[in-house]
Amino acid sequence: MSTPSCVTRFAPSPSGHLHVGGARTALFCWAFAKGKGGTFLLRIEDTDQKRSSDSASVGFLKDLAWLGIGWDEGPVLGTHGGGAHGPYFQSERLDIYNRYLAQLVEAGKAYYAFDTTAELDAKRQAAKLAGHAYRYDRSEMANLPKATVDAWLAEGRPAVIRCKTPDGPITIVDEVLGEATLPAGEVDDFVIRKADGFPTYHFAVVVDDELMRVTHVLRAQEHFNNTAKHMVLQDALGFRRPIYGHLPLITNPDASKMSKRDKDKVLRKTVIDRKLTAPPQDTISQARFDAWMADKNTQLELAEASLLATGLQVTLPEINVDDFRQSGYLPEVLCNFLALNGWSPGENVEKFDTEFLKQRFDLKRVVKTPAKFDRTKLLSFNCDAITGMPREEFVSRARLHGQEFHADFMKRITAEQFEQLAGASHERSKTLDEMFRTNRFFIIADDVLAWERSKNVEKALLGPEPNGLSHLRAVLPVLEGCAEWSATALEQAITPYAVQHTEGNLGKVAQPLRIAVSGGTVSPPIFDTLAILGRDSTLNRIRRCIATFTA
RNA sequence: GGCCCCAUCGUCUAGCCCGGUCUAGGACACCUCCCUUUCACGGAGGUAACAGGGGUUCAAAUCCCCUUGGGGUCACCA
């Protein structure tokens, strides 16, 4: 097997959900490697025992697959993953790390340190009060006699291993940011193995990138300063140095970090604004609600947050890839838009697919500044993509979306009705989800349909004579007499009435009809709406509407 | 606070490396008008930026310096 010229990796910590920022990083790593005929690999950084317990820890893989970002090596999912350089879970590579760790200690490039957390905290605190940055002081631990170290280890004293960082400035060479030099002393003797025996992130990354023959490290800019530590370790271990590229962060419009905490904030604000003291029915328990509201620092689980949001009828900001999926965004649009945050192909091109990205992606064109994530523009892109696709494609993609996220809706509508509805909704849909949210009236029973009592409704129905209500009365027998119940047949039946009684102003008849059958002022085009609804429901609802508003 | 990085319309960005073609381009948003049976779409126009100050130069958005502003990072998290 030949060695690929280019190997990139995406190395997240385990999670059930893929954050959009992570998705963008993965996308760039993927595009970079695949554009060069190289390998893109996935590695799970699960060295934090406290965080790596849950079984859904690699749920984010499905998000990656949904986006169309396939990985050549890594955890197996469908046709993705596998590879000869595993295991790809760091927690399964402990003996590998320990080998290199021992080598460093042996060579005097790393040492055991027995400081307690309390001692270190105190020193950090003192440094902070003194107004300078804390740097680990190696004078005690680095010079412990070997006999002492062995004795303390033998008696089971908790110990970490620290890297003995050489003195001197460190220059980071970065393909997007250029060169940056950290002054001597800026990188101290950092921990490379924790007291629990697990390597720290820094150590595991360096070893794995070497062993997995990673050539290019593309990661978020928040890792920039870590690079110096990784360089120190590479030198100590005699490893080659990969090429680095640090990608600009993606933030909220207010420049704050995008995090699932944003969902919590929306919910908390809603609860406070509405002065609620109890959760809505069928959401979360009162006890959970109280505990959550009592402490600003606790967060609801994602599932709880969704339940509560549904109960409160608020929409949560999309943060994770599956949030966007649920909201009805297209994976290809999300990829396109994500790529535009931090990169652009120039030449005023901004609509492209991942194939184009693969061919054109280039570190030189990655921007240095953080990008504020603009959901409105994403929505506009999504709208363009939806209205631009063939009708059959929209219908089938909307169907899949409905089956996954609106099972109740799909159950109460026939296949034929769905096809008509989707067809009528196509050109007015900005997302795959919209038609399910705005057309609930199709799936409720005729006798529970309620009419909204808004200004617009009253204006359309109860204005000066001849008003909407009288048009409804007049048009009812016309509809009853319709032999064929299709959009075109209905149009042919109603239009003459409009010509005769409203000077051809179809709206004067259409809007009352819309209200009568939907309960509100918004629906697909009126004849489609009536056709989908069917003869019985349409007539039923019009009769009830007349009765209701006449009373 | 120390250290590092960055700085073009409200937002994402093109241009910057290799000064003149930039009276700074595109997209989203916004405003106006048109289309229209609701919603949405669509069409035509428009508003809108080189953070500030010093240099260098015949010429600076483009090069240099300072100021200001923003971001990142300072864990036995990753």
XYZ file of C-alpha atoms (C1' of nucleotides) in Angstrom:
629
model
C 0.000 0.000 0.000
C 1.432 3.349 -0.976
C 1.532 6.234 1.458
C -0.887 8.996 0.525
C 0.731 12.338 -0.117
C -1.782 14.074 2.050
C -3.505 12.919 5.210
C -5.866 15.116 7.188
C -7.843 14.262 10.256
C -10.866 15.458 12.148
C -10.435 14.695 15.810
C -13.412 15.638 17.940
C -14.148 14.583 21.458
C -17.054 12.174 21.667
C -20.516 13.651 21.314
C -23.937 12.721 20.154
C -24.142 15.819 18.006
C -21.921 17.579 15.537
C -21.531 21.301 16.123
C -21.600 23.471 12.991
C -18.128 24.735 13.750
C -16.884 21.179 13.881
C -18.727 20.428 10.683
C -16.944 23.276 8.927
C -13.566 22.010 10.167
C -14.383 18.489 9.032
C -15.558 19.797 5.673
C -12.317 21.681 5.072
C -10.191 18.733 6.191
C -12.166 16.481 3.895
C -12.028 18.846 0.920
C -8.336 19.464 1.357
C -7.391 15.791 1.484
C -9.790 14.544 -1.142
C -8.893 17.334 -3.515
C -5.319 16.105 -3.404
C -6.215 12.447 -3.690
C -5.275 11.972 -0.061
C -6.830 10.408 2.988
C -9.256 11.911 5.454
C -9.428 10.214 8.803
C -11.487 10.467 11.925
C -10.155 9.992 15.399
C -12.128 10.113 18.621
C -10.393 12.028 21.381
C -11.903 10.335 24.392
C -9.138 10.672 26.930
C -11.314 12.492 29.423
C -12.904 9.746 31.444
C -15.438 12.108 32.938
C -16.856 13.017 29.564
C -16.580 9.822 27.609
C -19.057 7.589 29.300
C -22.256 7.753 27.323
C -22.999 5.220 24.639
C -24.218 7.748 22.094
C -20.767 9.273 22.124
C -20.288 8.891 18.396
C -23.783 9.949 17.373
C -22.178 12.778 15.458
C -20.920 10.312 12.862
C -24.391 10.174 11.358
C -24.322 13.942 10.979
C -21.072 13.785 9.094
C -22.436 11.088 6.833
C -25.598 13.110 6.257
C -23.525 16.066 5.134
C -21.775 13.853 2.644
C -18.428 14.097 4.379
C -17.079 10.567 4.149
C -14.039 9.379 6.069
C -11.513 6.874 4.773
C -10.264 5.775 8.158
C -11.823 5.832 11.580
C -14.806 4.386 13.406
C -16.945 2.281 11.107
C -20.346 3.542 10.029
C -21.849 2.052 6.894
C -19.209 2.223 4.215
C -17.139 4.797 6.093
C -14.188 4.124 8.332
C -11.921 1.214 8.978
C -8.243 1.530 8.145
C -4.943 0.101 9.195
C -3.757 2.754 11.604
C -6.241 2.265 14.403
C -7.570 1.925 16.881
C -9.162 5.310 16.220
C -10.395 5.760 19.745
C -7.682 7.223 21.912
C -8.947 5.381 24.949
C -7.901 2.164 23.217
C -4.379 3.363 22.569
C -3.141 3.689 26.134
C -0.282 1.233 25.788
C 0.995 3.122 22.767
C 1.054 6.387 24.680
C 2.648 4.748 27.684
C 5.479 3.473 25.529
C 6.337 6.952 24.310
C 5.784 8.406 27.746
C 8.303 5.995 29.236
C 10.725 6.875 26.488
C 10.519 10.570 27.350
C 10.929 9.996 31.078
C 13.843 7.702 30.390
C 15.505 10.361 28.268
C 14.993 13.008 30.914
C 12.658 14.967 28.641
C 9.717 14.458 30.956
C 9.351 13.917 34.665
C 6.941 12.844 37.340
C 5.369 15.613 39.351
C 3.552 15.098 42.639
C 1.957 18.478 43.208
C -1.609 18.363 44.418
C -4.361 20.191 42.652
C -4.864 22.341 45.721
C -1.226 23.421 45.721
C -1.320 24.312 42.067
C -4.577 26.203 42.416
C -3.107 28.229 45.244
C -0.084 29.153 43.138
C -2.264 30.121 40.204
C -4.381 32.241 42.473
C -1.320 33.959 43.882
C 0.024 34.668 40.406
C -3.283 36.143 39.402
C -3.345 38.422 42.419
C 0.209 39.475 41.710
C -0.945 40.429 38.242
C 1.119 38.094 36.123
C 0.513 34.897 34.232
C 1.086 31.653 36.099
C 3.860 29.418 34.824
C 4.680 26.062 36.345
C 7.850 26.138 38.413
C 9.828 22.978 37.729
C 12.524 23.554 40.341
C 11.103 21.117 42.852
C 9.708 18.222 40.883
C 12.054 18.109 37.925
C 15.008 17.647 40.230
C 13.653 14.965 42.524
C 16.166 12.158 43.041
C 15.205 9.024 41.152
C 15.043 7.082 44.393
C 12.487 9.504 45.784
C 10.390 9.335 42.656
C 10.442 5.552 42.679
C 9.574 5.442 46.357
C 6.665 7.851 45.985
C 5.351 5.997 42.991
C 5.680 2.723 44.857
C 3.641 4.032 47.736
C 0.973 5.073 45.262
C 1.215 8.821 45.492
C -0.790 10.468 42.723
C 1.493 11.747 40.023
C 1.335 13.338 36.619
C 4.038 13.416 34.007
C 5.141 16.792 32.739
C 7.076 17.643 29.648
C 10.374 19.348 30.328
C 9.958 22.202 27.875
C 13.285 23.502 26.566
C 14.058 27.166 27.053
C 13.750 29.545 24.143
C 11.219 31.174 21.892
C 8.997 29.016 19.694
C 7.991 29.991 16.193
C 4.777 28.565 14.856
C 4.465 28.407 11.099
C 0.875 28.459 10.015
C -0.478 28.283 6.487
C -3.302 30.673 7.140
C -1.991 32.998 9.843
C 1.636 33.101 8.823
C 4.411 33.005 11.408
C 4.078 33.798 15.079
C 6.753 33.606 17.716
C 5.979 32.951 21.343
C 8.625 34.408 23.653
C 10.759 32.095 25.784
C 9.017 30.968 28.936
C 5.580 31.285 27.417
C 5.172 27.519 27.248
C 5.769 25.922 30.611
C 6.166 22.307 31.677
C 2.687 21.126 30.770
C 1.108 17.877 31.876
C 1.289 15.069 29.342
C -0.106 12.264 31.457
C -2.821 12.748 34.013
C -2.901 11.114 37.419
C -5.503 8.658 36.146
C -3.008 7.269 33.672
C -4.597 8.807 30.606
C -2.515 11.012 28.338
C -3.566 14.624 27.989
C -4.902 15.889 24.707
C -1.553 17.360 23.735
C 0.338 14.145 24.079
C -2.211 11.897 22.453
C -2.587 14.247 19.501
C 1.111 14.379 18.792
C 1.598 10.636 19.009
C -1.466 9.849 16.934
C -0.776 12.404 14.240
C 2.653 10.858 13.832
C 1.481 7.255 13.857
C -1.482 7.959 11.627
C 0.965 9.785 9.285
C -1.082 12.979 9.302
C 0.490 15.566 7.015
C -1.829 18.535 7.464
C -3.484 19.637 10.662
C -6.460 21.884 9.997
C -8.275 22.873 13.137
C -9.972 25.835 14.771
C -7.978 28.893 15.736
C -8.604 28.256 19.402
C -5.894 25.609 19.103
C -3.297 28.014 17.812
C -1.355 28.371 21.046
C -1.476 24.633 21.638
C 0.585 24.184 18.537
C 3.671 25.363 20.386
C 3.218 22.563 22.907
C 2.772 20.065 20.146
C 5.950 21.246 18.487
C 7.863 20.804 21.730
C 6.619 17.241 21.963
C 7.374 16.479 18.329
C 10.946 17.602 18.882
C 11.279 15.620 22.079
C 9.971 12.478 20.427
C 11.876 12.967 17.205
C 8.717 13.204 15.105
C 8.315 15.042 11.838
C 6.221 18.227 11.875
C 2.903 18.331 10.052
C 1.800 21.457 8.242
C -0.621 23.554 10.263
C -3.583 25.649 9.252
C -5.733 27.296 11.899
C -9.251 28.087 10.788
C -11.189 31.148 11.915
C -13.928 30.602 14.456
C -17.617 30.686 13.625
C -19.607 32.682 16.170
C -23.098 33.933 16.900
C -24.150 37.223 15.311
C -23.242 38.951 18.586
C -19.759 37.440 18.362
C -20.322 35.107 21.283
C -19.369 31.498 20.928
C -22.009 29.288 19.387
C -22.854 26.682 21.933
C -25.741 24.576 23.076
C -25.947 26.980 25.972
C -27.652 29.369 23.554
C -30.670 27.096 23.607
C -30.782 27.234 27.358
C -30.636 31.006 27.236
C -33.664 31.245 24.965
C -35.668 28.937 27.188
C -34.670 30.701 30.367
C -35.559 34.075 28.911
C -38.940 32.798 27.778
C -39.722 31.361 31.199
C -38.720 34.584 32.924
C -40.544 36.840 30.457
C -43.725 34.856 30.848
C -43.261 34.640 34.600
C -43.775 30.880 34.538
C -43.386 28.921 37.734
C -44.160 25.529 36.273
C -43.205 23.723 33.082
C -45.914 23.216 30.424
C -47.745 19.889 30.404
C -45.858 16.851 29.128
C -42.465 18.482 29.010
C -40.143 18.158 31.963
C -40.911 17.459 35.611
C -41.570 20.225 38.087
C -38.568 19.130 40.108
C -36.314 19.270 37.073
C -37.774 22.618 36.114
C -37.165 24.050 39.573
C -33.641 22.743 39.758
C -32.857 24.125 36.335
C -34.294 27.554 37.016
C -32.636 27.743 40.417
C -29.152 27.507 38.983
C -28.141 29.506 35.960
C -25.184 27.235 35.428
C -27.118 24.049 34.953
C -28.229 23.177 31.484
C -31.052 21.019 30.255
C -30.184 18.010 28.184
C -30.801 18.511 24.482
C -33.847 16.252 24.525
C -35.318 18.085 27.509
C -34.677 21.417 25.878
C -36.530 20.321 22.745
C -39.499 19.127 24.750
C -39.677 22.334 26.697
C -39.331 24.411 23.546
C -42.235 22.556 21.980
C -44.292 23.093 25.096
C -43.481 26.788 25.178
C -43.887 27.095 21.431
C -40.565 28.757 20.922
C -37.942 27.819 18.378
C -34.480 27.109 19.579
C -31.473 28.391 17.676
C -29.874 25.734 15.527
C -26.410 24.901 16.785
C -25.780 21.325 15.808
C -25.944 19.791 12.383
C -28.970 17.725 13.316
C -30.771 20.899 14.422
C -30.403 22.233 10.911
C -31.496 18.924 9.503
C -34.619 18.965 11.628
C -35.327 22.533 10.568
C -35.381 21.358 6.976
C -32.050 22.556 5.644
C -30.462 20.634 2.808
C -27.094 19.034 3.535
C -25.566 20.344 0.339
C -26.685 23.863 1.212
C -25.287 23.631 4.707
C -21.943 22.488 3.289
C -21.969 25.301 0.775
C -22.798 27.924 3.341
C -20.401 26.591 5.955
C -17.576 26.696 3.437
C -18.326 30.363 2.839
C -17.643 31.090 6.486
C -13.908 31.375 6.440
C -13.223 30.646 2.805
C -14.316 31.789 -0.604
C -13.348 30.811 -4.123
C -13.256 34.441 -5.269
C -14.495 35.631 -8.657
C -17.895 36.376 -7.119
C -18.722 32.689 -6.971
C -20.631 31.600 -3.931
C -22.954 28.815 -4.928
C -21.099 25.547 -5.332
C -21.188 21.888 -4.382
C -18.695 19.801 -2.450
C -17.139 18.538 -5.668
C -16.229 22.115 -6.537
C -15.012 22.713 -3.009
C -12.850 19.627 -3.243
C -11.211 20.890 -6.377
C -10.820 24.491 -5.336
C -10.257 24.494 -1.615
C -6.990 26.139 -0.777
C -5.456 27.216 2.522
C -4.261 30.447 0.974
C -7.824 31.589 0.549
C -8.857 30.879 4.122
C -9.587 34.177 5.841
C -8.057 35.103 9.175
C -11.046 36.743 10.795
C -13.812 35.052 12.762
C -17.142 34.785 10.968
C -20.538 35.563 12.417
C -22.963 32.873 11.426
C -25.821 34.424 9.466
C -28.842 32.113 9.543
C -30.807 34.458 7.315
C -28.389 34.077 4.466
C -28.324 30.337 4.995
C -32.097 30.358 4.738
C -31.928 32.280 1.507
C -29.479 29.759 0.062
C -31.741 26.945 1.160
C -34.714 28.596 -0.497
C -32.828 28.984 -3.748
C -31.770 25.365 -3.698
C -35.282 24.119 -2.974
C -37.070 26.226 -5.534
C -34.366 25.363 -8.020
C -34.702 21.615 -7.755
C -37.069 19.534 -9.911
C -40.508 19.154 -8.440
C -40.269 15.358 -8.122
C -37.081 15.728 -6.174
C -38.669 18.169 -3.785
C -41.662 15.920 -3.281
C -39.539 12.914 -2.485
C -37.142 14.765 -0.219
C -40.036 16.422 1.591
C -41.610 13.009 2.031
C -38.463 11.622 3.634
C -38.278 14.646 5.875
C -41.908 14.235 6.873
C -41.490 10.553 7.624
C -38.581 11.330 9.893
C -39.822 14.430 11.676
C -43.578 14.639 11.145
C -44.827 11.098 11.407
C -48.207 12.264 12.735
C -48.731 14.494 9.736
C -47.791 11.776 7.274
C -50.153 9.320 8.920
C -53.180 11.529 8.501
C -52.719 12.343 4.864
C -52.907 10.027 1.878
C -49.988 9.541 -0.442
C -51.885 11.285 -3.176
C -52.800 14.216 -0.967
C -49.224 14.510 0.162
C -47.975 14.600 -3.383
C -50.405 17.367 -4.265
C -49.564 19.338 -1.154
C -45.841 19.025 -1.684
C -46.265 20.000 -5.297
C -48.230 23.082 -4.318
C -45.739 23.960 -1.569
C -42.596 23.521 -3.601
C -42.111 27.008 -4.926
C -43.010 28.660 -1.639
C -40.812 26.529 0.603
C -37.637 27.840 2.130
C -37.047 24.643 4.033
C -38.226 21.062 3.848
C -39.937 21.603 7.153
C -42.056 24.618 6.369
C -44.981 22.865 4.678
C -45.492 20.652 7.703
C -45.635 23.545 10.086
C -47.829 25.866 8.045
C -50.372 23.348 6.805
C -51.587 21.696 9.985
C -55.161 22.466 8.984
C -55.052 19.672 6.433
C -54.683 17.018 9.082
C -57.174 18.142 11.683
C -60.776 17.010 11.771
C -63.366 19.278 10.162
C -65.332 19.689 13.347
C -62.442 20.865 15.456
C -61.155 23.453 13.021
C -61.175 26.808 14.794
C -61.031 30.167 13.088
C -58.561 32.750 14.175
C -60.203 36.015 15.163
C -57.659 38.404 13.741
C -58.144 41.742 12.078
C -57.405 40.228 8.681
C -59.925 37.444 9.149
C -62.674 39.811 10.186
C -61.864 42.189 7.384
C -62.082 39.432 4.798
C -65.271 37.923 6.153
C -67.213 40.659 7.871
C -66.525 43.809 5.903
C -69.273 45.923 4.324
C -71.644 44.026 2.040
C -71.089 42.259 -0.185
C -68.567 40.816 2.242
C -66.680 37.540 2.360
C -69.400 35.759 4.233
C -71.971 36.534 1.579
C -69.575 35.406 -1.129
C -69.155 32.148 0.760
C -72.897 31.646 0.900
C -73.167 32.349 -2.802
C -70.281 30.176 -3.821
C -71.278 27.159 -1.734
C -73.901 25.907 -4.183
C -71.453 26.447 -7.044
C -69.010 24.129 -5.333
C -71.711 21.657 -4.416
C -72.531 21.470 -8.087
C -68.976 20.706 -9.136
C -68.875 17.371 -10.908
C -65.113 17.104 -10.898
C -63.003 17.944 -7.832
C -59.638 19.070 -9.106
C -57.750 22.332 -8.923
C -58.427 23.178 -12.560
C -62.079 22.165 -12.421
C -62.594 24.224 -9.282
C -60.919 27.202 -10.841
C -63.209 26.923 -13.846
C -66.194 26.815 -11.551
C -65.261 29.754 -9.345
C -63.765 32.154 -11.861
C -67.059 32.967 -13.601
C -68.525 33.843 -10.219
C -65.672 36.263 -9.568
C -66.027 37.801 -12.986
C -69.699 38.353 -12.382
C -69.760 39.468 -8.749
C -66.368 40.921 -7.870
C -65.315 42.502 -11.146
C -62.958 39.603 -11.739
C -61.184 40.210 -8.467
C -60.622 36.608 -7.508
C -59.130 37.586 -4.162
C -62.502 38.709 -2.907
C -63.668 35.106 -3.151
C -60.415 33.255 -2.663
C -59.529 34.776 0.665
C -62.873 33.995 2.361
C -62.625 30.462 1.012
C -59.094 30.181 2.342
C -60.179 31.296 5.761
C -63.195 29.024 5.735
C -61.206 25.881 5.033
C -57.932 26.647 6.796
C -58.981 28.728 9.764
C -56.411 31.369 8.907
C -55.199 33.628 6.153
C -52.342 31.550 4.789
C -52.448 28.436 2.664
C -51.187 27.078 -0.636
C -52.983 28.480 -3.724
C -56.687 28.276 -3.059
C -57.741 25.781 -5.718
C -54.911 23.442 -4.798
C -55.955 23.761 -1.198
C -59.558 22.868 -1.936
C -58.538 20.009 -4.187
C -56.211 18.494 -1.599
C -58.751 18.886 1.157
C -61.390 17.082 -0.855
C -65.007 17.754 -1.525
C -66.516 16.697 1.792
C -64.099 18.525 4.017
C -64.244 21.648 1.922
C -68.038 21.854 1.976
C -68.190 20.910 5.639
C -65.775 23.583 6.644
C -67.444 26.279 4.574
C -70.826 25.472 6.128
C -69.366 25.523 9.630
C -67.590 28.749 8.882
C -70.760 30.433 7.677
C -72.608 29.211 10.732
C -69.877 30.298 13.103
C -69.526 33.794 11.751
C -73.214 34.351 11.228
C -73.984 33.642 14.872
C -3.826 41.122 33.281
C 0.493 38.250 30.341
C 1.197 36.240 25.532
C -0.432 35.471 20.376
C -3.415 36.882 16.291
C -6.705 39.972 13.498
C -9.120 44.689 11.360
C -13.163 46.319 3.797
C -20.799 47.724 3.568
C -25.385 45.644 9.281
C -23.493 40.322 7.897
C -20.435 36.714 4.750
C -16.747 38.242 1.606
C -13.706 39.946 -3.410
C -9.599 43.171 -3.901
C -4.227 43.254 -0.265
C 1.033 39.000 -1.074
C 3.174 41.533 -6.728
C 0.838 49.872 -4.654
C -2.033 52.886 -10.077
C -7.253 49.095 -13.885
C -11.170 50.623 -6.877
C -15.577 57.053 -8.443
C -13.904 49.497 -3.705
C -17.115 44.250 -6.728
C -20.653 40.224 -5.325
C -24.121 37.886 -1.971
C -27.605 38.058 2.291
C -30.302 41.667 4.989
C -32.606 46.528 4.602
C -35.491 50.590 1.735
C -38.531 52.009 -2.805
C -41.404 50.539 -6.866
C -43.577 46.491 -9.953
C -46.003 41.570 -10.138
C -49.722 39.008 -7.153
C -56.095 35.076 -4.861
C -53.109 34.662 0.944
C -48.091 33.351 2.161
C -43.836 33.011 -0.432
C -41.345 33.543 -4.966
C -39.963 36.722 -8.939
C -38.553 41.640 -11.539
C -36.400 46.845 -11.497
C -33.902 50.401 -8.703
C -31.534 52.273 -4.113
C -28.899 53.058 0.778
C -24.421 51.086 2.760
C -17.508 49.790 4.088
C -11.320 50.439 3.303
C -11.312 51.674 12.322
C -8.241 56.369 13.541
C -3.525 58.801 13.149
C 1.259 59.124 11.323
C 4.825 57.808 7.672
C 7.018 55.708 2.625
C 5.656 57.000 -2.562
C 4.350 60.839 -8.270
C 0.406 57.429 -6.418
C -1.861 53.352 -0.621
C -7.783 49.585 0.812
C -3.056 47.567 -0.783
C 3.840 48.657 2.259
C 5.748 50.392 7.504
C 4.780 52.368 12.592
C 1.536 53.890 16.568
C -3.332 54.139 18.720
C -8.018 52.090 19.167
C -11.164 48.028 18.654
C -12.079 42.713 18.241
C -10.782 37.565 18.813
C -7.932 33.461 20.844
C -5.251 31.438 24.891
C -3.301 31.059 29.751
C -6.494 23.164 33.328
C -4.433 16.632 35.598
C -10.945 19.738 29.028
C -10.333 18.777 24.299
